[in-house]
mmCIF file of C-alpha atoms in Angstrom:
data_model
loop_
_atom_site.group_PDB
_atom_site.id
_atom_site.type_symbol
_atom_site.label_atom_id
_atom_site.label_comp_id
_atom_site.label_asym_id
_atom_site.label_seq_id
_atom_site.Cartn_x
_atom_site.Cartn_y
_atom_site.Cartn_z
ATOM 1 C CA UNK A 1 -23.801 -43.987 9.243
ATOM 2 C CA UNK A 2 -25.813 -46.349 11.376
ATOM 3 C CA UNK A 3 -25.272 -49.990 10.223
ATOM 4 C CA UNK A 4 -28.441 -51.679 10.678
ATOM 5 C CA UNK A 5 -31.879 -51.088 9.949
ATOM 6 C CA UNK A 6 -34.842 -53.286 10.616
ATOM 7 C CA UNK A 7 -37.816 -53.810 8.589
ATOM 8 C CA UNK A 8 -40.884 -53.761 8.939
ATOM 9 C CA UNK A 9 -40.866 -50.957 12.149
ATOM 10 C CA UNK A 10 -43.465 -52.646 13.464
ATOM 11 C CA UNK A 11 -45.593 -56.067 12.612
ATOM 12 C CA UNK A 12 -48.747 -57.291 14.939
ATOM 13 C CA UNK A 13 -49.942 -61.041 14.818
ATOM 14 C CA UNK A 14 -52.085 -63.045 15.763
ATOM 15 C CA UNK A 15 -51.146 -65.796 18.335
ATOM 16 C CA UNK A 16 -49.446 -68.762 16.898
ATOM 17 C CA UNK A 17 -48.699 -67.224 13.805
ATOM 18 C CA UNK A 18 -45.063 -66.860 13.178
ATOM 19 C CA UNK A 19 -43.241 -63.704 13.051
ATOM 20 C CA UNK A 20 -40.400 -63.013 10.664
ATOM 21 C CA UNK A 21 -38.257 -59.607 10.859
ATOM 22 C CA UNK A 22 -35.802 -58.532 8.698
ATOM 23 C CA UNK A 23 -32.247 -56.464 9.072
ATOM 24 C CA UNK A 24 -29.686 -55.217 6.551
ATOM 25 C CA UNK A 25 -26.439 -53.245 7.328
ATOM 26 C CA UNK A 26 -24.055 -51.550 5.364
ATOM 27 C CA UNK A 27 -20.812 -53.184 5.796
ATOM 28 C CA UNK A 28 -18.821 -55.674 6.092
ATOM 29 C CA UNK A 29 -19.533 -57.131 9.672
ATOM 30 C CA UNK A 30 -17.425 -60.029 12.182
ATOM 31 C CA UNK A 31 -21.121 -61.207 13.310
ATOM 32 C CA UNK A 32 -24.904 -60.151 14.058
ATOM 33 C CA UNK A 33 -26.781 -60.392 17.313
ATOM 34 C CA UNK A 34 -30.789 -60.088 18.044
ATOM 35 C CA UNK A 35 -31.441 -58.729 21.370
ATOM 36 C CA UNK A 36 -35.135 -58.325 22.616
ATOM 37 C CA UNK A 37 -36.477 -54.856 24.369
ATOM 38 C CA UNK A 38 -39.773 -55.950 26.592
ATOM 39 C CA UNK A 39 -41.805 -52.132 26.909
ATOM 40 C CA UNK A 40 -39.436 -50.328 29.685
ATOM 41 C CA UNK A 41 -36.432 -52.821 30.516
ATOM 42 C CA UNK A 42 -32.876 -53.506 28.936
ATOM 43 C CA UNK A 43 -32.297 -55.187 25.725
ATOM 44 C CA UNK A 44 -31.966 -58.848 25.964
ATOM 45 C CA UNK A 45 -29.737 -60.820 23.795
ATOM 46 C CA UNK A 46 -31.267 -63.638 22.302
ATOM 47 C CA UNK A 47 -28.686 -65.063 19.227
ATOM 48 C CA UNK A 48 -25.356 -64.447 17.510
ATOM 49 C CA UNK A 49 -25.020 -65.618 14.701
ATOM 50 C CA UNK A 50 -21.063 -64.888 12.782
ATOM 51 C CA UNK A 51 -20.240 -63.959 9.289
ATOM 52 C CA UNK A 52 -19.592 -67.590 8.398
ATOM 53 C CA UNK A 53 -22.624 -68.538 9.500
ATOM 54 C CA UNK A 54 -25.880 -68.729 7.131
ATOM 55 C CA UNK A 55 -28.056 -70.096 9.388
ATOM 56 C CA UNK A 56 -28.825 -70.651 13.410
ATOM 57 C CA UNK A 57 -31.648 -72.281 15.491
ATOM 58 C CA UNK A 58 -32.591 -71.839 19.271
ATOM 59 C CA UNK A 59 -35.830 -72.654 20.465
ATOM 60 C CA UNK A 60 -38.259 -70.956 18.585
ATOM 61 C CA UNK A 61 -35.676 -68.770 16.894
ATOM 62 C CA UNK A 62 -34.168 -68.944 13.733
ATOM 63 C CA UNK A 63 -31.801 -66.519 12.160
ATOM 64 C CA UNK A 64 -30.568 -66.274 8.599
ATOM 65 C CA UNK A 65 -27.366 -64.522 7.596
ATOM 66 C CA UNK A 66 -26.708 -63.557 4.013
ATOM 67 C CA UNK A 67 -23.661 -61.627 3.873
ATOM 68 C CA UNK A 68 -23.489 -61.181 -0.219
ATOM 69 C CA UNK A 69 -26.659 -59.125 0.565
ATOM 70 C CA UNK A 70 -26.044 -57.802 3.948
ATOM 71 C CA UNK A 71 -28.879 -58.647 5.315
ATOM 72 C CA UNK A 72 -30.598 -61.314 8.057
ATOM 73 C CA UNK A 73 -33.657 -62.423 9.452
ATOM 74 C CA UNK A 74 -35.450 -63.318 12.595
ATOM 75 C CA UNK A 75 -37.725 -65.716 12.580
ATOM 76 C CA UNK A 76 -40.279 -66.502 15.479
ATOM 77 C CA UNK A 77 -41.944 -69.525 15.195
ATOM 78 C CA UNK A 78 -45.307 -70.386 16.799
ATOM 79 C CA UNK A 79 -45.760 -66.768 18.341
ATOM 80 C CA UNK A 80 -47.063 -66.350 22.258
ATOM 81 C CA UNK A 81 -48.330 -63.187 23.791
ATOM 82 C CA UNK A 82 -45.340 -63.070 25.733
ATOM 83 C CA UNK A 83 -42.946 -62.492 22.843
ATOM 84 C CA UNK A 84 -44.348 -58.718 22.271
ATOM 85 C CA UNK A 85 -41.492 -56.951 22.229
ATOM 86 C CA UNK A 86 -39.125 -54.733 20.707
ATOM 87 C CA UNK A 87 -36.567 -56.541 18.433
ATOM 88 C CA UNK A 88 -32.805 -55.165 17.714
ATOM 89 C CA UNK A 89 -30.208 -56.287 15.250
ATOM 90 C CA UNK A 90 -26.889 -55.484 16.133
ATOM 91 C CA UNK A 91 -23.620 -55.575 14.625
ATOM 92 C CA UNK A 92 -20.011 -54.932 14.713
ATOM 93 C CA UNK A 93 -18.074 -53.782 11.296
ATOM 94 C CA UNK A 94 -14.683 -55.439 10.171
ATOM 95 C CA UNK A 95 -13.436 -52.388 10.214
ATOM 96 C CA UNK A 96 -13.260 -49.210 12.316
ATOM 97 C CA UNK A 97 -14.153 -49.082 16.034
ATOM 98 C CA UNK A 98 -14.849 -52.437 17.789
ATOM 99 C CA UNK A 99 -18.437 -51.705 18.590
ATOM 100 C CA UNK A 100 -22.314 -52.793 18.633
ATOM 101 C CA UNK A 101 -24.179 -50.498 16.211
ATOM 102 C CA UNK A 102 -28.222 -50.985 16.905
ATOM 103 C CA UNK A 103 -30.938 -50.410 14.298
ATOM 104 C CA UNK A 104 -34.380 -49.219 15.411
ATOM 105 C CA UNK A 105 -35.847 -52.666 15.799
ATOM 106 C CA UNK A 106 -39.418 -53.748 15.116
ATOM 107 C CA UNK A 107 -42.030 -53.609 17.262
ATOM 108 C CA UNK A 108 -43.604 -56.825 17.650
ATOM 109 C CA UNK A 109 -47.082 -57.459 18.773
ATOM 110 C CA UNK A 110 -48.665 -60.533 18.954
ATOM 111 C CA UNK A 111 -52.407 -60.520 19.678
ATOM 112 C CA UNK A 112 -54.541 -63.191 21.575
ATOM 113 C CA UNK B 1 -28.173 -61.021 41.608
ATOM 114 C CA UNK B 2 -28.581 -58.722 38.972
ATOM 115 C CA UNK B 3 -25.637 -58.952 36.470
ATOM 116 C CA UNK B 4 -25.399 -55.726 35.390
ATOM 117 C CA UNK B 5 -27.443 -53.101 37.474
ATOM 118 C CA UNK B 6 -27.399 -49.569 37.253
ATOM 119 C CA UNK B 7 -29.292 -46.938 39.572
ATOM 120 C CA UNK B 8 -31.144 -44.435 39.311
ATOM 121 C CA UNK B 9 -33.910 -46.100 37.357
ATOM 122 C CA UNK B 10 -35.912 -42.340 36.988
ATOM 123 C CA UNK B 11 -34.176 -39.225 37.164
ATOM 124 C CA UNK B 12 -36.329 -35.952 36.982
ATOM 125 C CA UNK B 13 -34.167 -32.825 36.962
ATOM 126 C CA UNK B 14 -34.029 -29.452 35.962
ATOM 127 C CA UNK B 15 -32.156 -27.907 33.091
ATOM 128 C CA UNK B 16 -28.495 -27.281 34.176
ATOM 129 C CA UNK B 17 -28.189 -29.516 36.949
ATOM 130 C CA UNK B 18 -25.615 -31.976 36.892
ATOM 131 C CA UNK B 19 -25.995 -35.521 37.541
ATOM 132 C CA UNK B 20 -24.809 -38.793 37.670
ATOM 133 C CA UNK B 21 -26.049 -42.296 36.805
ATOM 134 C CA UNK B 22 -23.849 -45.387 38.097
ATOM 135 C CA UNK B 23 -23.653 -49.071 36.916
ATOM 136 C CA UNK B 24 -22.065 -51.630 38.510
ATOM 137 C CA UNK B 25 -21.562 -55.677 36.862
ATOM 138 C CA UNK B 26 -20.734 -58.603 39.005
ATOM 139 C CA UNK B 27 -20.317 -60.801 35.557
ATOM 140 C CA UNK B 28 -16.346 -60.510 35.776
ATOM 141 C CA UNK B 29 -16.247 -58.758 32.142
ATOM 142 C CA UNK B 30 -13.944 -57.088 30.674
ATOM 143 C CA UNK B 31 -15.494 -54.065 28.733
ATOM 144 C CA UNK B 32 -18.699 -51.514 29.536
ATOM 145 C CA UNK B 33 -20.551 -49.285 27.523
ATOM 146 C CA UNK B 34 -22.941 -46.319 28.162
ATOM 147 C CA UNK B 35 -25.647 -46.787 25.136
ATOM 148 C CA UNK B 36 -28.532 -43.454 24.855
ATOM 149 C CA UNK B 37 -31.879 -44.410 23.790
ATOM 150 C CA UNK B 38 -34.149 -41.790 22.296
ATOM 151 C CA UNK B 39 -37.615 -41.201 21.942
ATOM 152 C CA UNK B 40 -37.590 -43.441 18.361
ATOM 153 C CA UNK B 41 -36.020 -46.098 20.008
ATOM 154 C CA UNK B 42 -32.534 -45.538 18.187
ATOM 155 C CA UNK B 43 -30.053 -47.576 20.596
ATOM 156 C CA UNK B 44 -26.626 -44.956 19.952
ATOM 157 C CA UNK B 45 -23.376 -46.110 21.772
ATOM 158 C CA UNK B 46 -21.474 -43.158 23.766
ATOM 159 C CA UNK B 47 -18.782 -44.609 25.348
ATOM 160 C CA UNK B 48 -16.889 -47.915 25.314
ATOM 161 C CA UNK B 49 -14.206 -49.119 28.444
ATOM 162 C CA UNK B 50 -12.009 -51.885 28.608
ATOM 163 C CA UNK B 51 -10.514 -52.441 31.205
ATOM 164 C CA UNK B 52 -10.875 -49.219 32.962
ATOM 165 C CA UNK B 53 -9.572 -47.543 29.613
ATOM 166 C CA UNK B 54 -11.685 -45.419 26.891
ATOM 167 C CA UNK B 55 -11.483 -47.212 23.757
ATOM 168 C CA UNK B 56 -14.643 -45.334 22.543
ATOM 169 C CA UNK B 57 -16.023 -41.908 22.601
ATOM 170 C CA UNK B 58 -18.578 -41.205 20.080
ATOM 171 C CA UNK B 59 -18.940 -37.452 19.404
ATOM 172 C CA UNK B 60 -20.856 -37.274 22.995
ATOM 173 C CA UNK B 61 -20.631 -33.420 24.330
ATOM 174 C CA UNK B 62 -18.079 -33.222 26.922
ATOM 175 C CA UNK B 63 -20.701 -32.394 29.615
ATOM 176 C CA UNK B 64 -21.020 -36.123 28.961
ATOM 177 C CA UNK B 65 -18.403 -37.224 31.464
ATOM 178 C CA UNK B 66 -17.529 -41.521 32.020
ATOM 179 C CA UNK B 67 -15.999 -42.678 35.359
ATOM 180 C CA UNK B 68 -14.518 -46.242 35.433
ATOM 181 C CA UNK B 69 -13.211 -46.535 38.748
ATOM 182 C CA UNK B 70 -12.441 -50.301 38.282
ATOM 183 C CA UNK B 71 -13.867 -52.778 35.461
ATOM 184 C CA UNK B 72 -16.852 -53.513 37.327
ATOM 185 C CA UNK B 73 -17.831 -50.006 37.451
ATOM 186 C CA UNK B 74 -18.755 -47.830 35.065
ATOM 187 C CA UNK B 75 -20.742 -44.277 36.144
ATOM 188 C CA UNK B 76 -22.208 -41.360 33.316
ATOM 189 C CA UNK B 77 -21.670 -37.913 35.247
ATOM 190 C CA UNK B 78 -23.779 -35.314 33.361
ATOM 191 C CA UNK B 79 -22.852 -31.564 33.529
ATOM 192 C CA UNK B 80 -25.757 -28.460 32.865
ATOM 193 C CA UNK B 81 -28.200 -30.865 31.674
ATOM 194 C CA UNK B 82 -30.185 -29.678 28.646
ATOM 195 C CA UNK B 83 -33.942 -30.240 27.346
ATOM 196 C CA UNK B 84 -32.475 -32.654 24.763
ATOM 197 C CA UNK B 85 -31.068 -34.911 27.291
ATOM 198 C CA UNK B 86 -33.632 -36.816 28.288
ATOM 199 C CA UNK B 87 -33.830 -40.157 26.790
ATOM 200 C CA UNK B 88 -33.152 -43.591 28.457
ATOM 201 C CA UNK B 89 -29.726 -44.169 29.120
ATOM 202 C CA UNK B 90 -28.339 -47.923 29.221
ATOM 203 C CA UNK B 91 -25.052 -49.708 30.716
ATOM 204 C CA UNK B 92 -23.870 -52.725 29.306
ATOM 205 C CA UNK B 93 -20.998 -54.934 29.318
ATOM 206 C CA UNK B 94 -19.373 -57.678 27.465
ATOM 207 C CA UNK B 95 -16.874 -60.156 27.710
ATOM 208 C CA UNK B 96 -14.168 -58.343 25.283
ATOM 209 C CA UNK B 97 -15.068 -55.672 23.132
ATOM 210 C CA UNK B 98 -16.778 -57.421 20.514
ATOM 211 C CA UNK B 99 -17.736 -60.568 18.905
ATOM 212 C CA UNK B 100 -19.773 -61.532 21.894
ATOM 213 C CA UNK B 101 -23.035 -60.788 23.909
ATOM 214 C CA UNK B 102 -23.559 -57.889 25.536
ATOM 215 C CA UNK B 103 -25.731 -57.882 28.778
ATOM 216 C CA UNK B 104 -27.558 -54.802 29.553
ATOM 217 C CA UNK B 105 -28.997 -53.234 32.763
ATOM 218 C CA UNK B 106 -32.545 -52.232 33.544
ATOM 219 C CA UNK B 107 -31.877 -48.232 31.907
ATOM 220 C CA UNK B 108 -32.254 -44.601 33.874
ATOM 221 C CA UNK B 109 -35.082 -42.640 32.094
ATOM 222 C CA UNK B 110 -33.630 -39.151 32.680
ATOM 223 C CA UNK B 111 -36.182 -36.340 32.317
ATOM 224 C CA UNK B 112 -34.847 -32.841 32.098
ATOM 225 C CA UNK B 113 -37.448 -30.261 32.438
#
């Protein structure tokens, strides 16, 4: 079954407001990744963050990891028009194939 | 240079045709993938290679054919295309086949009409 899913599907903002987006999975997992989707290109990875790893910065991204709840968190900080996107979690299980499963992301929209 | 770059970027075809979609990354990695993106947005993987080597096939129909003539190279060929085909298709690659980024190309929006 598909490992993550995002929450909310999609969130709209106003400019300089921050944006937080949320992910949980189903299994145990070796680490998570956020990639961004801009409307009609390839997903762009943005932060990996491992299983013994609660938290990560980088720029005006922070992640959260909470593996006793499966879950983690993307938050934008100090949103710009150019961050409307589509966001991804992605992970890879401990067990089973060695892949990237996707969830549907949340579309992001920050207004001016 | 584009690191990973696949071609074409719009592909309009009719049902039963057979086509092909090729990707090509100059970023010296190891594995490629051939993700299908539907209408929803749901990101599904369809084939993993490492090394010129299947690792992963993920319940695709077998008119759903992958290529890998060396690890920079990784084509989709796509026999008697159906209706339910169309969707954006994505190439991707990664250092080793997990626990790291994966970079993806622009995507082919196949259309099958």
């Amino acid at each position: 079954s598909q490992q993550g899913e995002e929450d909310p599907q999609a969130l709209s903002i106003q400019e300089g407001e921050n944006a937080t987006m949320n992910c949980s999975y189903k299994t145990s997992i070796n680490n998570l990744q956020w990639y961004r989707q801009n409307s009609g290109r390839g997903l762009v990875h943005l932060i990996l963050i491992r299983s013994n790893e609660r938290e990560k910065h980088s720029g005006r991204l922070r992640v959260t990891l909470d593996t006793s709840k499966k879950s983690s968190s993307l938050l934008i900080t100090a949103s710009r028009a150019a961050d409307t996107a589509s966001y991804f979690c992605a992970t890879d299980a401990v067990q089973g194939a060695q892949k990237l499963v996707f969830g549907q992301g949340t579309r992001l929209t920050i207004n001016p | 240079d584009t690191a990973v770059s696949q071609t074409p970027k719009y592909l309009v075809t009719q049902m039963g045709n057979d086509k092909s979609i090729k990707c090509e990354q100059n970023l010296g990695h190891d594995t490629m993938y051939w993700y299908k993106q539907d209408s929803k947005k749901f990101l599904k993987i369809m084939f993993s290679y490492n090394n010129k080597e299947l690792i992963i096939n993920e319940t695709v129909p077998n008119r759903f054919s992958p290529k890998s003539p060396d690890k920079a190279h990784l084509n989709l060929h796509i026999n008697s295309l159906e209706l339910g085909d169309s969707a954006v298709y994505f190439c991707a690659s990664s250092q080793v086949a997990w626990g790291t980024e994966a970079f993806f190309g622009q995507g082919t929006r196949l259309t099958v009409v």
